[in-house]
Amino acid sequence: MKEIVIISGKGGTGKSSICAAIAYLAKAELVVADCDVDAADLHLILHPENSKVQDFYSGVLAEIDPGKCSACGLCYQKCRFDAIEPFEGTYRVIDLECEGCGYCYYICPEDAISLIDQNVGKFLISDTRYGCSLVHAHLKIGADNSGKLVAKVKSEAKAIAKVQDKPYILADGSPGIGCPVIASLAGADYVILVTESSKSGLSDLKRVQELVAKFQIPSACIVNKADINPSVTNDIHKYLNKSKVQHLGDIPYADDFHKAIAMGRSLIEENEARWLPIFTEYWQTIKENI
Amino acid sequence: MRIAIASGKGGTGKTFLAVNLALKAAETQTTLLMDLDVEEPNGGIFIQGDDAETHKVTRAIPSWDPGSCNLCGKCINWCKFNALIKLGEMILVMPPLCHSCYACSELCPMQALPMEQQSLGEIRHLQLGKLDFTESKLDIGLEQSSPLIERTLEFADEHFAEKELQLLDSPPGTACAMVSAVKTVDYVILISEPTPFGLFDLNLAVETVRQLNLPFSVVINRDGIGNNDIYKYLQKEGITLLAKIPHQREIAELYSHGEIIYRKVPAVDQALEQILSKIRSLS
Amino acid sequence: MRIIFTSTGEGWDAKIDPRFGRTDYIVLYDEEKDELTALDNRAIMQVAHGAGPKTAQKIHELKADVLITGNGPGGNAASILKQMPLKIFVRAGGMSVREAYDAYKNNALEPGV
């Protein structure tokens, strides 16, 4: 079973649309994992149903029991995050600021502080209208987006792929270069980088490819909106060549991308004549190179 | 007046709006633009000059003193972030994981983990006429955006408090990095696009700023693609639509070249006028 | 030599886990004693940050000489593993532990950076 991860560094490059198109094409062969837990969008195209939902816990928040608190103020003095404030004669924790370091819990002389496990989101396993399963998650706002939820999404996707005997997992990765992206890349067999023809696109592509290279995972790149700036597209091609990243193809700017999303469907369903041959070729190349 | 430009989704035009708004505002008032997307900063592609100064930013991290340590291992258990590892007779500190809470340092019975300043990243500062621009970049290998974002805002308080307008190009998303960036501002401008993705992510961003009790309004970028659902949503929620920027291929092309768009596309200039007029009314 | 494999299961036929930090199992093969033992690492899924270093710490306790895994360890784990006299080999993903061992013996794996 092989894991394919699609990432982009920069937002708005068309990564999720491309992921949905591949999911549509190869639906019989794969399980989809939406690892963009901060802003999970794939469900708008895949329309999940029959979801099994689980609460997801990560980290802790401190809580002060006013009944036990002697108002000595030690926690208030020591907290480095300004997360404790005086309140009605004792002290209380400001949830938004609390980092869950436990310092106050360790030092409270009255044992008035507890560390409470935080419910930071939901984790879902769903059927989709394509017939393949979708594993996805929603992180609560302001939550610490660590690798833990992403790792869980991928791990569940792997378990399902095993049970359903599917040879591939297709993961829609997180933007940026932080922990969620690292967790998206951790078990990958193949990475597809989606970039766009702009200076910002090239700059972000380089930063994210640095990460991929660290993990020594083979990667390939699709340049979207490639005709917007032929000179930058050329620079991107040169960069891919120099960095030994395979060039999967260039996609010219196409209204189909938003038309398809607006209709809640994949590119191939929106305009089969145009997109089926392109993605068939991409999928073929991906399978040959994994 | 400190204003954040944010969005739930990446790629909706935060940097595009922040850069163009800052440059136009700086035609008449002293303006500070802070690029706080510390993982993937792009503002510097559009605002360039020769005299950038770089300020190194540090934070306190424990450092291990083998001479004082008795290897009791209590610090390993205290650290909630797994930032301390014991390898045989060695204690290793992992800077990317440390949150600088000081617990291990202050609780260690042998005082073997004194806090030391360690590099976090840098703030590059450029001045162009009435515009001051800062770009904050996290050191490679570090993972947490929030400490650098917070330090940049402190830096702005120390050096740029007298600027008439401060604009923040916020990191994308609605997780801890974005919250660190927006929580100290007076007002938030959310930018999104009129598509199902744009609407879904705008909703997340709206929930976030409401939870933070921050006043806000919305700019719609690429008006003309997608559908009208986002406008219906804004009406239903009673959210002010500040301006619309039309979808024009020319805009994407200019942006891809690192050009300043409002100087060449009247529709963008008009939208900026509307936004600046709103900002003036806030003061 | 004591050889560590990141694995999805406990025996010679288990597939290599391509991940390092969040690997399901740590399998140790002691060549001298011809003994294969497995450590269940799955509690690591509860860890939000620092999974890599925690697993690296376990490897250190096992006094490994060689680490065989799928993809390279991430940045945090790598900085810990560098402190050990450990040789790392990658690209064993998809193989069974036995196949990975054979590949290692035949110099068919890539050294990790």
PDB file of N, CA, C and O in Angstrom, chain B residues 57-91:
ATOM      1  N   VAL B  57      16.020  38.178  16.546  1.00  0.00           N
ATOM      2  CA  VAL B  57      15.082  38.005  17.655  1.00  0.00           C
ATOM      3  C   VAL B  57      15.468  36.749  18.414  1.00  0.00           C
ATOM      4  O   VAL B  57      15.767  35.718  17.820  1.00  0.00           O
ATOM      5  N   THR B  58      15.486  36.871  19.740  1.00  0.00           N
ATOM      6  CA  THR B  58      15.834  35.691  20.539  1.00  0.00           C
ATOM      7  C   THR B  58      14.737  35.433  21.557  1.00  0.00           C
ATOM      8  O   THR B  58      13.851  36.242  21.777  1.00  0.00           O
ATOM      9  N   ARG B  59      14.813  34.266  22.158  1.00  0.00           N
ATOM     10  CA  ARG B  59      13.911  33.974  23.274  1.00  0.00           C
ATOM     11  C   ARG B  59      14.667  33.107  24.256  1.00  0.00           C
ATOM     12  O   ARG B  59      15.728  32.546  23.921  1.00  0.00           O
ATOM     13  N   ALA B  60      14.130  32.977  25.456  1.00  0.00           N
ATOM     14  CA  ALA B  60      14.816  32.227  26.507  1.00  0.00           C
ATOM     15  C   ALA B  60      14.507  30.747  26.393  1.00  0.00           C
ATOM     16  O   ALA B  60      13.348  30.344  26.325  1.00  0.00           O
ATOM     17  N   ILE B  61      15.570  29.955  26.369  1.00  0.00           N
ATOM     18  CA  ILE B  61      15.459  28.492  26.299  1.00  0.00           C
ATOM     19  C   ILE B  61      16.374  27.932  27.380  1.00  0.00           C
ATOM     20  O   ILE B  61      17.451  28.485  27.599  1.00  0.00           O
ATOM     21  N   PRO B  62      16.007  26.839  28.047  1.00  0.00           N
ATOM     22  CA  PRO B  62      16.929  26.281  29.044  1.00  0.00           C
ATOM     23  C   PRO B  62      18.161  25.698  28.367  1.00  0.00           C
ATOM     24  O   PRO B  62      18.089  25.174  27.252  1.00  0.00           O
ATOM     25  N   SER B  63      19.308  25.823  29.039  1.00  0.00           N
ATOM     26  CA  SER B  63      20.490  25.142  28.526  1.00  0.00           C
ATOM     27  C   SER B  63      21.016  24.237  29.642  1.00  0.00           C
ATOM     28  O   SER B  63      20.925  24.586  30.823  1.00  0.00           O
ATOM     29  N   TRP B  64      21.543  23.113  29.297  1.00  0.00           N
ATOM     30  CA  TRP B  64      21.890  22.110  30.292  1.00  0.00           C
ATOM     31  C   TRP B  64      23.287  22.324  30.842  1.00  0.00           C
ATOM     32  O   TRP B  64      24.254  22.435  30.087  1.00  0.00           O
ATOM     33  N   ASP B  65      23.402  22.375  32.163  1.00  0.00           N
ATOM     34  CA  ASP B  65      24.701  22.508  32.809  1.00  0.00           C
ATOM     35  C   ASP B  65      25.095  21.150  33.398  1.00  0.00           C
ATOM     36  O   ASP B  65      24.641  20.778  34.485  1.00  0.00           O
ATOM     37  N   PRO B  66      25.935  20.388  32.683  1.00  0.00           N
ATOM     38  CA  PRO B  66      26.281  19.038  33.154  1.00  0.00           C
ATOM     39  C   PRO B  66      26.964  19.047  34.523  1.00  0.00           C
ATOM     40  O   PRO B  66      26.836  18.100  35.290  1.00  0.00           O
ATOM     41  N   GLY B  67      27.681  20.144  34.812  1.00  0.00           N
ATOM     42  CA  GLY B  67      28.384  20.234  36.096  1.00  0.00           C
ATOM     43  C   GLY B  67      27.463  20.186  37.298  1.00  0.00           C
ATOM     44  O   GLY B  67      27.801  19.628  38.341  1.00  0.00           O
ATOM     45  N   SER B  68      26.267  20.770  37.168  1.00  0.00           N
ATOM     46  CA  SER B  68      25.352  20.821  38.317  1.00  0.00           C
ATOM     47  C   SER B  68      24.343  19.677  38.324  1.00  0.00           C
ATOM     48  O   SER B  68      23.717  19.402  39.341  1.00  0.00           O
ATOM     49  N   CYS B  69      24.161  19.032  37.198  1.00  0.00           N
ATOM     50  CA  CYS B  69      23.069  18.066  37.059  1.00  0.00           C
ATOM     51  C   CYS B  69      23.355  16.754  37.772  1.00  0.00           C
ATOM     52  O   CYS B  69      24.462  16.218  37.682  1.00  0.00           O
ATOM     53  N   ASN B  70      22.351  16.223  38.497  1.00  0.00           N
ATOM     54  CA  ASN B  70      22.539  14.924  39.138  1.00  0.00           C
ATOM     55  C   ASN B  70      21.748  13.823  38.427  1.00  0.00           C
ATOM     56  O   ASN B  70      21.569  12.733  38.959  1.00  0.00           O
ATOM     57  N   LEU B  71      21.264  14.141  37.226  1.00  0.00           N
ATOM     58  CA  LEU B  71      20.562  13.165  36.385  1.00  0.00           C
ATOM     59  C   LEU B  71      19.322  12.560  37.046  1.00  0.00           C
ATOM     60  O   LEU B  71      18.967  11.418  36.781  1.00  0.00           O
ATOM     61  N   CYS B  72      18.649  13.343  37.886  1.00  0.00           N
ATOM     62  CA  CYS B  72      17.446  12.797  38.532  1.00  0.00           C
ATOM     63  C   CYS B  72      16.318  12.574  37.530  1.00  0.00           C
ATOM     64  O   CYS B  72      15.418  11.783  37.765  1.00  0.00           O
ATOM     65  N   GLY B  73      16.341  13.305  36.407  1.00  0.00           N
ATOM     66  CA  GLY B  73      15.335  13.098  35.361  1.00  0.00           C
ATOM     67  C   GLY B  73      13.980  13.726  35.628  1.00  0.00           C
ATOM     68  O   GLY B  73      13.038  13.541  34.860  1.00  0.00           O
ATOM     69  N   LYS B  74      13.851  14.522  36.704  1.00  0.00           N
ATOM     70  CA  LYS B  74      12.541  15.129  37.007  1.00  0.00           C
ATOM     71  C   LYS B  74      12.115  16.078  35.892  1.00  0.00           C
ATOM     72  O   LYS B  74      10.935  16.158  35.547  1.00  0.00           O
ATOM     73  N   CYS B  75      13.085  16.764  35.306  1.00  0.00           N
ATOM     74  CA  CYS B  75      12.768  17.747  34.257  1.00  0.00           C
ATOM     75  C   CYS B  75      12.066  17.071  33.075  1.00  0.00           C
ATOM     76  O   CYS B  75      11.154  17.641  32.471  1.00  0.00           O
ATOM     77  N   ILE B  76      12.494  15.849  32.760  1.00  0.00           N
ATOM     78  CA  ILE B  76      11.900  15.111  31.636  1.00  0.00           C
ATOM     79  C   ILE B  76      10.398  14.925  31.880  1.00  0.00           C
ATOM     80  O   ILE B  76       9.576  15.060  30.974  1.00  0.00           O
ATOM     81  N   ASN B  77      10.040  14.613  33.117  1.00  0.00           N
ATOM     82  CA  ASN B  77       8.627  14.400  33.443  1.00  0.00           C
ATOM     83  C   ASN B  77       7.831  15.687  33.517  1.00  0.00           C
ATOM     84  O   ASN B  77       6.647  15.711  33.238  1.00  0.00           O
ATOM     85  N   TRP B  78       8.475  16.787  33.930  1.00  0.00           N
ATOM     86  CA  TRP B  78       7.750  18.037  34.029  1.00  0.00           C
ATOM     87  C   TRP B  78       7.369  18.604  32.670  1.00  0.00           C
ATOM     88  O   TRP B  78       6.298  19.163  32.527  1.00  0.00           O
ATOM     89  N   CYS B  79       8.276  18.448  31.681  1.00  0.00           N
ATOM     90  CA  CYS B  79       8.050  19.128  30.407  1.00  0.00           C
ATOM     91  C   CYS B  79       6.879  18.539  29.645  1.00  0.00           C
ATOM     92  O   CYS B  79       6.899  17.376  29.247  1.00  0.00           O
ATOM     93  N   LYS B  80       5.867  19.362  29.426  1.00  0.00           N
ATOM     94  CA  LYS B  80       4.650  18.906  28.743  1.00  0.00           C
ATOM     95  C   LYS B  80       4.827  18.849  27.237  1.00  0.00           C
ATOM     96  O   LYS B  80       3.948  18.411  26.519  1.00  0.00           O
ATOM     97  N   PHE B  81       5.949  19.345  26.759  1.00  0.00           N
ATOM     98  CA  PHE B  81       6.113  19.458  25.311  1.00  0.00           C
ATOM     99  C   PHE B  81       7.184  18.516  24.782  1.00  0.00           C
ATOM    100  O   PHE B  81       7.572  18.606  23.626  1.00  0.00           O
ATOM    101  N   ASN B  82       7.665  17.617  25.672  1.00  0.00           N
ATOM    102  CA  ASN B  82       8.705  16.663  25.268  1.00  0.00           C
ATOM    103  C   ASN B  82       9.928  17.368  24.709  1.00  0.00           C
ATOM    104  O   ASN B  82      10.590  16.854  23.797  1.00  0.00           O
ATOM    105  N   ALA B  83      10.241  18.545  25.275  1.00  0.00           N
ATOM    106  CA  ALA B  83      11.375  19.302  24.764  1.00  0.00           C
ATOM    107  C   ALA B  83      12.683  18.902  25.438  1.00  0.00           C
ATOM    108  O   ALA B  83      13.751  19.407  25.089  1.00  0.00           O
ATOM    109  N   LEU B  84      12.611  18.017  26.432  1.00  0.00           N
ATOM    110  CA  LEU B  84      13.825  17.554  27.105  1.00  0.00           C
ATOM    111  C   LEU B  84      13.932  16.050  26.919  1.00  0.00           C
ATOM    112  O   LEU B  84      12.966  15.312  27.123  1.00  0.00           O
ATOM    113  N   ILE B  85      15.113  15.618  26.527  1.00  0.00           N
ATOM    114  CA  ILE B  85      15.341  14.190  26.298  1.00  0.00           C
ATOM    115  C   ILE B  85      16.547  13.765  27.114  1.00  0.00           C
ATOM    116  O   ILE B  85      17.546  14.492  27.175  1.00  0.00           O
ATOM    117  N   LYS B  86      16.453  12.585  27.737  1.00  0.00           N
ATOM    118  CA  LYS B  86      17.608  12.072  28.476  1.00  0.00           C
ATOM    119  C   LYS B  86      18.218  10.948  27.657  1.00  0.00           C
ATOM    120  O   LYS B  86      17.589   9.935  27.380  1.00  0.00           O
ATOM    121  N   LEU B  87      19.491  11.133  27.285  1.00  0.00           N
ATOM    122  CA  LEU B  87      20.195  10.096  26.546  1.00  0.00           C
ATOM    123  C   LEU B  87      21.336   9.615  27.426  1.00  0.00           C
ATOM    124  O   LEU B  87      22.407  10.221  27.444  1.00  0.00           O
ATOM    125  N   GLY B  88      21.098   8.569  28.185  1.00  0.00           N
ATOM    126  CA  GLY B  88      22.160   8.094  29.069  1.00  0.00           C
ATOM    127  C   GLY B  88      22.482   9.155  30.095  1.00  0.00           C
ATOM    128  O   GLY B  88      21.645   9.534  30.907  1.00  0.00           O
ATOM    129  N   GLU B  89      23.701   9.695  30.062  1.00  0.00           N
ATOM    130  CA  GLU B  89      24.114  10.686  31.048  1.00  0.00           C
ATOM    131  C   GLU B  89      24.043  12.106  30.514  1.00  0.00           C
ATOM    132  O   GLU B  89      24.712  13.012  31.006  1.00  0.00           O
ATOM    133  N   MET B  90      23.254  12.281  29.452  1.00  0.00           N
ATOM    134  CA  MET B  90      23.174  13.584  28.812  1.00  0.00           C
ATOM    135  C   MET B  90      21.725  14.043  28.790  1.00  0.00           C
ATOM    136  O   MET B  90      20.824  13.254  28.519  1.00  0.00           O
ATOM    137  N   ILE B  91      21.491  15.329  29.066  1.00  0.00           N
ATOM    138  CA  ILE B  91      20.142  15.879  28.902  1.00  0.00           C
ATOM    139  C   ILE B  91      20.193  16.789  27.675  1.00  0.00           C
ATOM    140  O   ILE B  91      21.053  17.673  27.587  1.00  0.00           O
TER     141      ILE B  91
END
